[in-house]
XYZ file of C-alpha atoms in Angstrom:
669
model
C 47.124 25.933 18.956
C 46.769 23.433 21.841
C 46.579 26.198 24.509
C 44.002 28.117 22.495
C 41.897 24.978 22.146
C 42.063 24.273 25.929
C 41.087 27.851 26.892
C 38.176 27.984 24.474
C 36.969 24.557 25.644
C 36.978 25.584 29.334
C 35.119 28.829 28.612
C 32.501 27.017 26.576
C 31.972 24.320 29.230
C 31.681 26.848 32.102
C 29.285 29.076 30.158
C 27.091 26.111 29.252
C 27.003 24.867 32.875
C 25.995 28.279 34.269
C 23.364 28.706 31.583
C 21.860 25.285 32.252
C 21.838 25.793 36.050
C 20.094 29.137 35.656
C 17.536 27.579 33.280
C 16.905 24.739 35.741
C 16.341 27.152 38.618
C 13.827 29.131 36.575
C 12.081 25.912 35.566
C 11.815 24.721 39.184
C 10.454 28.123 40.267
C 7.858 27.923 37.516
C 6.843 24.413 38.636
C 6.476 25.561 42.257
C 4.315 28.539 41.237
C 2.101 26.303 39.126
C 1.740 23.766 41.939
C 0.884 26.511 44.450
C -1.812 27.837 42.108
C -3.172 24.337 41.487
C -3.238 23.535 45.225
C -5.285 26.691 45.821
C -7.794 25.647 43.169
C -7.951 22.106 44.591
C -8.538 23.516 48.108
C -11.278 25.866 46.923
C -13.070 23.215 44.857
C -12.870 20.706 47.725
C -14.231 23.306 50.173
C -17.130 24.089 47.827
C -17.954 20.393 47.475
C -18.068 19.780 51.232
C -19.834 23.101 51.862
C -22.579 21.953 49.503
C -22.851 18.672 51.400
C -22.934 20.523 54.749
C -25.681 22.842 53.482
C -27.729 19.782 52.530
C -27.258 18.351 56.043
C -28.142 21.660 57.717
C -31.239 22.036 55.560
C -32.290 18.475 56.374
C -31.959 19.051 60.126
C -33.940 22.311 59.875
C -36.734 20.696 57.861
C -37.012 17.823 60.296
C -37.448 20.320 63.177
C -39.842 22.523 61.198
C -42.061 19.664 60.102
C -41.854 18.065 63.594
C -41.923 14.677 61.893
C -39.001 13.347 63.913
C -41.038 13.387 67.158
C -44.257 12.131 65.611
C -45.005 8.447 65.928
C -48.380 8.338 64.139
C -47.204 6.224 61.219
C -47.024 9.079 58.721
C -43.555 10.155 59.765
C -41.760 7.521 57.649
C -43.049 8.788 54.331
C -42.580 12.417 55.346
C -38.963 11.874 56.437
C -38.095 9.954 53.272
C -39.666 12.748 51.193
C -37.524 15.329 53.016
C -34.364 13.269 52.417
C -35.151 12.801 48.725
C -35.930 16.498 48.256
C -32.687 17.631 49.930
C -30.353 15.409 47.895
C -32.166 16.001 44.596
C -29.789 17.560 42.036
C -26.684 17.229 44.234
C -24.386 14.969 42.189
C -21.743 14.903 44.934
C -24.208 13.176 47.344
C -24.754 9.513 46.642
C -27.073 8.827 49.594
C -28.718 10.689 52.510
C -29.843 8.751 55.583
C -30.610 9.102 59.328
C -29.040 7.000 62.066
C -31.216 6.654 65.195
C -30.255 6.662 68.869
C -29.689 2.910 68.728
C -26.992 3.284 66.067
C -29.049 1.719 63.248
C -30.065 3.296 59.959
C -33.621 4.439 60.520
C -34.432 6.285 57.300
C -32.772 6.447 53.876
C -33.407 8.481 50.742
C -32.670 5.312 48.749
C -35.139 3.312 50.822
C -32.502 0.807 51.917
C -30.557 -0.522 53.730
C -32.675 0.427 56.756
C -31.808 -1.388 59.955
C -28.057 -1.765 59.417
C -26.017 -1.036 62.529
C -23.466 1.757 62.004
C -23.224 2.986 65.598
C -19.513 2.143 65.732
C -18.611 4.359 62.774
C -16.532 7.450 63.528
C -19.080 9.845 62.015
C -21.738 8.501 64.466
C -19.472 8.204 67.500
C -18.148 11.775 67.142
C -21.666 13.264 66.922
C -23.068 11.084 69.721
C -20.221 12.024 72.081
C -20.536 15.696 71.134
C -16.814 16.013 70.341
C -17.455 18.103 67.206
C -19.406 21.253 66.574
C -21.074 21.182 63.163
C -20.218 18.801 60.335
C -17.920 15.845 60.871
C -16.034 14.238 57.963
C -15.394 10.579 58.589
C -12.912 8.150 57.091
C -13.531 6.651 53.694
C -15.457 3.373 53.951
C -16.310 0.656 51.418
C -20.072 0.469 50.934
C -21.628 -2.776 52.153
C -24.101 -2.854 49.274
C -22.063 -2.282 46.092
C -18.485 -2.174 47.431
C -17.855 1.429 46.278
C -15.697 3.733 48.428
C -17.492 6.638 50.082
C -16.754 9.488 52.512
C -19.474 10.037 55.137
C -20.269 13.562 56.387
C -22.578 13.842 59.444
C -24.460 16.391 61.583
C -25.995 15.874 65.040
C -29.770 15.584 65.331
C -31.162 16.545 68.763
C -34.437 17.464 70.420
C -35.586 20.824 71.783
C -34.050 19.997 75.126
C -30.685 19.273 73.494
C -31.022 15.544 73.906
C -29.226 13.403 71.292
C -31.718 11.879 68.869
C -29.490 10.629 66.069
C -27.289 11.650 63.135
C -28.065 12.897 59.615
C -25.424 11.433 57.278
C -24.525 12.205 53.628
C -22.547 9.641 51.597
C -20.078 11.299 49.168
C -18.654 8.854 46.528
C -14.879 8.971 46.274
C -15.018 8.707 42.469
C -16.794 12.097 42.439
C -13.387 13.632 43.133
C -11.861 11.863 40.107
C -13.800 14.033 37.675
C -13.476 17.117 39.894
C -9.691 16.929 40.294
C -8.855 15.736 36.794
C -10.789 18.632 35.301
C -8.347 20.866 37.185
C -5.143 18.889 36.490
C -5.525 16.677 33.405
C -1.808 15.798 33.553
C -1.585 12.116 34.600
C 1.931 12.610 35.966
C 0.559 14.789 38.819
C -0.428 12.863 41.987
C -3.381 14.321 43.933
C -4.474 13.347 47.467
C -6.941 14.585 50.080
C -5.998 14.029 53.755
C -7.677 14.676 57.053
C -5.869 17.156 59.242
C -4.286 14.361 61.256
C -2.719 12.809 58.102
C -5.304 10.086 57.426
C -5.922 9.780 53.636
C -9.411 10.247 52.199
C -8.785 10.399 48.436
C -5.703 8.768 46.886
C -7.030 7.310 43.649
C -4.204 8.613 41.395
C -1.346 8.195 43.886
C 0.916 5.158 44.133
C 0.804 3.180 47.377
C 4.532 3.846 47.986
C 4.090 7.602 47.626
C 0.966 7.548 49.840
C 2.809 5.638 52.553
C 5.731 8.079 52.531
C 3.449 11.139 52.572
C 1.394 9.750 55.467
C 4.478 8.991 57.527
C 6.259 12.292 56.762
C 5.658 14.023 60.121
C 7.963 16.900 59.213
C 5.730 17.595 56.212
C 2.575 17.680 58.374
C 4.272 19.984 60.904
C 5.217 22.273 58.039
C 1.569 22.599 57.033
C 0.763 24.226 60.361
C 2.648 27.284 59.207
C 1.265 29.887 56.844
C 1.441 30.380 53.848
C 0.900 26.957 52.223
C 4.112 24.990 51.871
C 6.084 23.828 48.826
C 8.282 20.944 49.898
C 10.959 18.938 48.132
C 10.912 15.267 49.010
C 12.549 12.111 47.694
C 10.098 9.238 47.566
C 11.946 6.042 46.848
C 14.601 7.091 44.342
C 12.446 9.753 42.697
C 12.681 13.427 43.740
C 9.273 15.141 43.862
C 7.862 18.589 44.565
C 4.839 18.586 46.916
C 2.370 21.454 47.433
C 0.106 21.351 50.540
C -2.849 23.626 51.367
C -5.607 23.661 53.996
C -9.216 23.254 52.917
C -10.938 26.361 54.282
C -13.647 25.544 56.863
C -12.855 21.849 57.117
C -10.123 19.845 58.864
C -8.753 18.696 55.519
C -5.501 19.049 53.576
C -5.248 18.995 49.730
C -1.902 17.923 48.261
C -0.535 17.758 44.734
C 2.901 16.482 43.801
C 4.853 16.056 40.584
C 8.002 14.196 39.644
C 10.974 16.524 39.258
C 12.484 14.383 36.490
C 9.193 14.346 34.541
C 8.577 18.061 34.999
C 12.140 18.895 34.001
C 12.081 16.643 30.925
C 12.247 19.692 28.644
C 15.193 21.001 30.647
C 16.854 17.567 30.517
C 16.473 17.510 26.745
C 17.879 21.007 26.542
C 20.764 20.035 28.856
C 21.569 16.975 26.768
C 21.377 19.017 23.589
C 23.524 21.807 25.031
C 26.061 19.369 26.466
C 26.211 17.545 23.187
C 26.545 20.819 21.322
C 29.379 21.982 23.603
C 31.181 18.649 23.367
C 30.657 18.663 19.640
C 32.049 22.199 19.321
C 35.061 21.282 21.441
C 35.680 18.157 19.407
C 35.180 20.064 16.164
C 37.641 22.731 17.278
C 40.220 20.060 17.994
C 39.487 18.215 14.799
C 39.512 21.461 12.860
C 42.985 22.327 14.070
C 44.190 18.849 13.217
C 42.367 18.767 9.902
C 43.636 22.168 8.841
C 47.223 20.980 8.732
C 46.230 17.667 7.280
C 44.140 19.327 4.584
C 47.072 21.341 3.407
C 49.053 18.157 3.031
C 46.198 16.429 1.245
C 45.611 19.223 -1.215
C 48.657 18.336 -3.237
C 47.612 14.675 -3.254
C 44.118 15.605 -4.434
C 45.513 17.652 -7.266
C 47.596 14.683 -8.314
C 44.542 12.394 -8.131
C 42.535 14.883 -10.164
C 45.190 14.927 -12.851
C 45.194 11.124 -12.928
C 41.363 11.007 -13.124
C 41.384 13.471 -15.972
C 43.982 11.374 -17.748
C 41.877 8.196 -17.281
C 38.729 9.991 -18.487
C 40.552 11.321 -21.490
C 41.837 7.819 -22.234
C 38.320 6.388 -21.997
C 36.886 9.073 -24.266
C 39.731 8.651 -26.749
C 39.355 4.851 -26.899
C 35.534 4.893 -27.139
C 34.221 3.430 -30.397
C 31.243 5.816 -30.394
C 31.596 9.476 -31.295
C 31.485 11.753 -28.220
C 30.848 15.462 -28.731
C 30.393 18.041 -25.949
C 29.034 21.546 -26.584
C 28.502 24.576 -24.360
C 25.384 26.760 -23.960
C 26.257 28.545 -27.218
C 26.407 25.155 -28.991
C 30.117 25.424 -29.636
C 32.176 22.249 -29.514
C 34.423 21.851 -26.460
C 35.182 18.096 -26.749
C 35.681 16.020 -29.909
C 37.047 12.471 -29.500
C 38.865 10.385 -32.163
C 35.691 8.396 -32.974
C 33.973 11.721 -33.745
C 36.889 12.660 -35.993
C 36.352 9.394 -37.905
C 32.567 9.817 -38.076
C 32.592 13.421 -39.342
C 35.895 13.302 -41.240
C 37.217 16.284 -39.305
C 40.120 16.621 -36.862
C 39.534 17.710 -33.259
C 41.735 20.764 -33.770
C 39.479 21.988 -36.590
C 36.244 21.110 -34.716
C 36.928 22.606 -31.251
C 35.387 26.039 -30.804
C 33.248 25.804 -33.967
C 29.423 25.621 -33.983
C 27.886 22.154 -33.911
C 25.538 23.120 -36.752
C 28.318 22.554 -39.280
C 27.774 18.810 -38.719
C 23.955 19.018 -39.037
C 22.182 19.152 -42.428
C 20.745 22.597 -43.030
C 17.136 21.394 -43.113
C 17.444 20.054 -39.547
C 19.307 22.925 -37.882
C 16.287 24.896 -36.691
C 14.673 21.769 -35.183
C 17.963 20.874 -33.496
C 18.218 24.285 -31.776
C 14.608 23.980 -30.581
C 15.250 20.476 -29.268
C 18.338 21.580 -27.301
C 16.433 24.518 -25.759
C 13.533 22.288 -24.654
C 15.898 19.667 -23.275
C 17.766 22.331 -21.291
C 14.520 23.654 -19.777
C 13.121 20.170 -18.996
C 15.627 19.510 -16.227
C 16.265 15.961 -17.478
C 19.828 14.717 -17.171
C 19.748 12.334 -20.130
C 17.660 11.526 -23.184
C 18.046 8.812 -25.832
C 16.989 9.265 -29.455
C 16.559 5.967 -31.240
C 17.408 5.428 -34.871
C 14.994 7.192 -37.208
C 15.310 8.480 -40.719
C 15.333 12.118 -39.483
C 18.325 11.716 -37.072
C 20.892 12.608 -39.643
C 24.462 13.875 -39.286
C 26.607 15.544 -41.948
C 30.251 14.897 -42.649
C 32.531 17.726 -43.688
C 32.435 16.264 -47.206
C 28.661 16.855 -47.293
C 27.804 13.151 -47.028
C 24.876 12.403 -44.704
C 24.764 9.479 -42.287
C 21.977 8.163 -40.041
C 22.930 7.917 -36.364
C 21.741 6.690 -32.992
C 22.050 9.537 -30.482
C 21.912 9.947 -26.698
C 22.312 13.345 -25.079
C 22.956 14.400 -21.476
C 23.400 17.748 -19.759
C 25.619 18.746 -16.863
C 25.858 21.974 -14.899
C 29.484 22.912 -14.247
C 30.268 26.133 -12.376
C 26.887 27.593 -13.331
C 27.304 26.754 -17.020
C 25.557 23.964 -18.882
C 27.404 21.443 -20.996
C 25.643 19.071 -23.389
C 27.282 15.770 -24.346
C 26.081 13.661 -27.276
C 27.138 10.074 -27.943
C 26.663 9.189 -31.626
C 26.876 5.922 -33.531
C 26.757 5.509 -37.314
C 23.952 3.054 -38.040
C 23.700 3.543 -41.805
C 25.112 0.076 -42.475
C 22.903 -1.479 -39.819
C 19.770 0.046 -41.342
C 20.791 -1.266 -44.758
C 21.234 -4.748 -43.276
C 17.846 -4.503 -41.552
C 16.205 -3.484 -44.826
C 17.877 -6.432 -46.575
C 16.733 -8.745 -43.791
C 13.148 -7.509 -44.160
C 13.363 -8.062 -47.930
C 14.657 -11.602 -47.467
C 11.981 -12.271 -44.857
C 9.329 -11.031 -47.265
C 10.703 -13.282 -50.007
C 10.741 -16.243 -47.591
C 7.101 -15.638 -46.712
C 6.179 -15.336 -50.367
C 8.048 -18.571 -51.038
C 6.201 -20.204 -48.130
C 2.905 -18.955 -49.543
C 3.848 -20.355 -52.933
C 4.694 -23.717 -51.356
C 1.360 -23.744 -49.565
C -0.423 -23.025 -52.838
C 1.516 -25.678 -54.738
C 0.941 -28.233 -51.983
C -2.791 -27.474 -51.957
C -2.939 -27.830 -55.750
C -1.085 -31.133 -55.537
C -3.459 -32.358 -52.846
C -6.419 -31.359 -55.021
C -4.950 -33.157 -58.047
C -4.237 -36.320 -56.074
C -7.688 -36.221 -54.475
C -9.285 -35.868 -57.906
C -7.270 -38.753 -59.356
C -8.094 -40.959 -56.374
C -11.782 -40.143 -56.737
C -12.103 -40.083 -60.521
C -9.534 -42.674 -61.633
C -8.792 -45.175 -58.875
C -12.291 -44.912 -57.464
C -13.858 -45.574 -60.874
C -11.584 -48.538 -61.470
C -12.389 -50.071 -58.112
C -16.104 -49.538 -58.747
C -15.740 -51.277 -62.150
C -13.972 -54.233 -60.528
C -16.786 -54.474 -58.004
C -19.417 -54.567 -60.776
C -17.448 -57.220 -62.700
C -17.168 -59.424 -59.632
C -20.903 -59.062 -59.066
C -21.527 -60.438 -62.580
C -19.085 -63.319 -62.019
C -20.708 -64.097 -58.675
C -24.130 -64.408 -60.335
C -22.782 -67.046 -62.768
C -20.817 -68.946 -60.155
C -23.820 -69.255 -57.890
C -25.176 -72.107 -60.091
C -22.040 -73.659 -61.508
C -19.376 -73.268 -58.770
C -20.843 -72.529 -55.360
C -17.471 -72.999 -53.696
C -15.907 -70.146 -55.735
C -18.797 -67.814 -54.928
C -17.622 -67.569 -51.373
C -14.163 -66.419 -52.466
C -15.713 -63.837 -54.774
C -17.713 -62.445 -51.830
C -14.460 -62.064 -49.853
C -12.794 -60.194 -52.724
C -15.838 -57.916 -53.013
C -15.507 -57.005 -49.298
C -11.839 -56.171 -49.839
C -12.730 -53.974 -52.793
C -15.349 -52.156 -50.625
C -12.681 -51.519 -48.016
C -10.320 -50.197 -50.708
C -13.030 -47.895 -52.028
C -13.627 -46.557 -48.488
C -9.893 -45.997 -47.994
C -9.650 -44.172 -51.308
C -12.567 -41.951 -50.401
C -11.098 -41.270 -46.920
C -7.686 -40.425 -48.347
C -9.218 -38.163 -50.952
C -11.335 -36.386 -48.373
C -8.349 -35.876 -46.041
C -6.241 -34.546 -48.908
C -9.014 -32.141 -49.968
C -12.773 -32.521 -49.489
C -14.321 -32.355 -52.929
C -17.316 -30.566 -51.473
C -14.966 -27.614 -50.758
C -14.692 -27.117 -54.527
C -18.154 -28.312 -55.429
C -20.325 -26.775 -52.689
C -18.128 -24.091 -51.059
C -16.563 -23.232 -47.704
C -19.568 -23.403 -45.369
C -20.703 -26.956 -46.308
C -17.102 -28.179 -46.097
C -16.725 -26.590 -42.645
C -19.967 -28.201 -41.496
C -18.805 -31.614 -42.748
C -15.427 -31.206 -40.998
C -17.084 -30.289 -37.674
C -19.422 -33.311 -37.860
C -16.560 -35.635 -38.810
C -14.307 -34.462 -35.916
C -17.183 -34.622 -33.421
C -18.080 -38.167 -34.517
C -14.507 -39.484 -34.382
C -13.345 -37.706 -31.176
C -16.536 -37.589 -29.107
C -16.162 -33.827 -28.531
C -19.233 -31.638 -28.047
C -18.859 -29.030 -30.815
C -21.242 -26.082 -31.170
C -21.196 -24.529 -34.662
C -22.381 -21.016 -35.514
C -22.090 -20.548 -39.307
C -23.387 -17.732 -41.518
C -24.176 -20.305 -44.229
C -27.181 -18.321 -45.479
C -25.001 -15.337 -46.447
C -23.774 -15.396 -50.087
C -20.003 -15.802 -49.999
C -17.614 -14.798 -52.786
C -14.141 -15.914 -51.810
C -11.188 -17.254 -53.735
C -10.307 -20.949 -53.810
C -7.001 -20.158 -52.082
C -8.777 -18.361 -49.236
C -11.333 -21.174 -48.870
C -8.576 -23.771 -48.732
C -6.556 -21.723 -46.213
C -9.521 -21.173 -43.883
C -10.506 -24.844 -44.124
C -6.946 -25.904 -43.247
C -6.820 -23.382 -40.368
C -10.006 -24.841 -38.898
C -8.743 -28.388 -39.509
C -5.426 -27.611 -37.736
C -7.212 -25.899 -34.827
C -9.577 -28.838 -34.249
C -6.689 -31.294 -34.558
C -4.775 -29.393 -31.853
C -7.829 -29.471 -29.586
C -8.269 -33.237 -30.040
C -4.576 -34.039 -29.543
C -3.483 -31.605 -26.828
C -6.289 -29.587 -25.210
C -8.042 -32.348 -23.188
C -11.234 -30.360 -23.776
C -14.856 -31.457 -23.502
C -16.561 -28.608 -25.322
C -15.575 -26.602 -28.415
C -17.307 -23.583 -29.961
C -16.755 -22.833 -33.693
C -18.030 -19.636 -35.304
C -17.649 -18.586 -38.970
C -19.098 -15.127 -39.618
C -19.186 -12.642 -42.495
C -18.935 -9.033 -41.292
C -18.249 -5.909 -43.381
C -16.314 -7.608 -46.174
C -14.390 -9.619 -43.606
C -14.517 -13.271 -42.733
C -14.137 -14.147 -39.053
C -13.270 -17.648 -37.851
C -13.216 -18.335 -34.112
C -12.399 -21.627 -32.354
C -12.639 -21.686 -28.537
C -12.191 -24.720 -26.246
C -12.448 -25.310 -22.485
C -9.253 -27.368 -22.264
C -6.085 -27.013 -20.203
C -4.751 -24.048 -22.185
C -1.272 -23.354 -23.522
C 1.613 -21.219 -22.260
C 2.176 -18.071 -24.284
C 5.496 -16.294 -24.558
C 5.848 -12.508 -24.472
C 3.589 -10.689 -26.971
C 1.136 -13.604 -26.817
C 3.087 -15.954 -29.116
C 2.809 -19.696 -28.351
C 6.025 -21.505 -27.511
C 7.114 -24.436 -29.683
C 3.812 -24.891 -31.619
C 4.477 -25.411 -35.334
C 0.760 -25.898 -35.997
C -0.001 -22.411 -34.688
C 2.963 -21.032 -36.633
C 1.443 -22.589 -39.779
C -1.871 -20.900 -38.971
C -0.107 -17.525 -38.737
C 1.567 -18.082 -42.115
C -1.721 -18.983 -43.803
C -3.394 -15.893 -42.302
C -0.488 -13.740 -43.476
C -1.023 -15.086 -47.035
C -4.627 -13.896 -46.871
C -3.637 -10.434 -45.601
C -5.488 -10.996 -42.357
C -4.791 -11.100 -38.615
C -4.760 -13.892 -36.064
C -5.330 -13.523 -32.302
C -4.447 -16.372 -29.935
C -5.425 -16.064 -26.276
C -5.043 -18.716 -23.622
C -5.079 -19.130 -19.850
C -3.769 -22.188 -18.076
C -6.711 -24.306 -16.965
C -9.289 -22.190 -18.826
C -8.864 -23.113 -22.473
C -7.564 -21.525 -25.677
C -9.191 -19.269 -28.272
C -7.943 -18.889 -31.866
C -9.560 -16.035 -33.788
C -8.811 -15.304 -37.464
C -9.998 -12.229 -39.359
C -9.324 -12.060 -43.128
C -10.567 -9.789 -45.924
C -12.548 -11.617 -48.608
C -10.988 -9.704 -51.528
C -7.276 -9.505 -50.500
C -4.822 -10.942 -53.070
C -2.964 -13.907 -51.728
C 0.528 -12.785 -52.720
C 0.233 -9.150 -51.594
C 2.830 -8.102 -49.009
C 1.535 -7.368 -45.519
C 3.436 -4.555 -43.849
C 4.044 -4.905 -40.122
């Protein structure tokens, strides 16, 4: 096995290396062909650009001779020469300026009108034409413009008289940045470095080439000697630590050389990625082969251990299912029972031996069987893995004795070896539902008892208020009248006792006021005598006067109101409790009270601008017995109460009650 692994590994590594080397060679050849084609395009476009400039210079020289304005000195020659210069450079975007340098080496005329008079006689494009060392156009070195600091290349032609005497130079200024757009339209790839050199190696355009690369290209004499041979050369050079491929080509008709170079590592990035991927793949295959051989033997040894673990897991699962207190039943696609735990045996009164293999429908009441089949089919098609059915009266199971029980049920489905299994977990909740029903009954009785207590307490308050008003109040009034009669007699006979009688009269007045206040607090008599709306108006005025709150009241007191005494008392107490809470806890400045009659309903709304209260979940206030009392009173009337609050923005209590609902009628949730 080891020898086989070594042989296969060597073959794979050698094959991968040869494949990658072949791919790299093809990639390098492709790069060289592309560079050669690009260098040809660069050379042609550069030649066209300078040919256009040379044609402009030739045309300018010819026009100057034809018009004979160069030899005229009558004063009109300046305008004529400038017109010729402007006309020749019009529309030529590669020419930035066209000017004439005179015999004295100074700029004599310019298409731009300035800078006339500048001395440029020492520039190479003037010296070469003045000395007659060139025939035709001369391309000078790039120079920074004295006016705006931009780099330009100056192309010149000799201007001479009919006798061949040197008269000056016609010069065209070509902006270096013109070549940016020209060259980048040909090679938009920023990784390619483009340069334009004079034939002697002096750079003219190097805008997109690093200074290090430019320095190495300029000093590479072997490269410049190679360009003297034909065809154009593709050279491999290492600039710094980076290998590059350089393509060089002559510019036809001009002593120029166009170069383009690319980084080998950048150009071969796709090959590098492929090499890394292939090397990784080969190493991975070799490692996998070794691991596979090792794992094969190990897997055989592990198989027995896995079988043992599987048996133990099955035993633990079976123990869990057997000890579960809920009934667990599993059925197949045909709804036949394949698992039936002891809790299911207890729930259905049937042993697992009798249940396994039988249809599940035997444990479902007949009236529910069709719906159960439909439910299982929909659940199977839904793709859900689990679904819970809460306790309802229609989730009913059937024991083998025929007895029906209500259950909680959750069902899940599992795909095993292409077959679906459905598992249901069932819990008998019949007893729980009975306890819940009993709890609701006791709760209803407690509420009815609370309502009865409220009614009895209100009746007792009314009785005590009546006795205070009718009995004790009358007696105190009689005492006051008797003392008044005694005071009239004592005024003449015993003046000193009159003063004591006056004091006793004041005490009796205070007692009468206290009796009236106590009677009103127990139950305002106007609630029975005049009705709900006047009593509510009195309560609002009384609270506003005592607390200093600004209370706005909106009462439908013009609407005839037929409401029971119990309902009137309850609504009055609800309003009283609400205003008391505002005064004690809300820290409010403004309260709005509205009592409206709408469609056989009575609506009471109390809203304040206080600090608000914190509500628990479902909007129920925490720890407020006053608000709990309001809810109980509203429940007695068969109405609804809504409490909303926001911290810092006040609280609103809104009560809606029917005007004809019996007080003791049960309100279903």
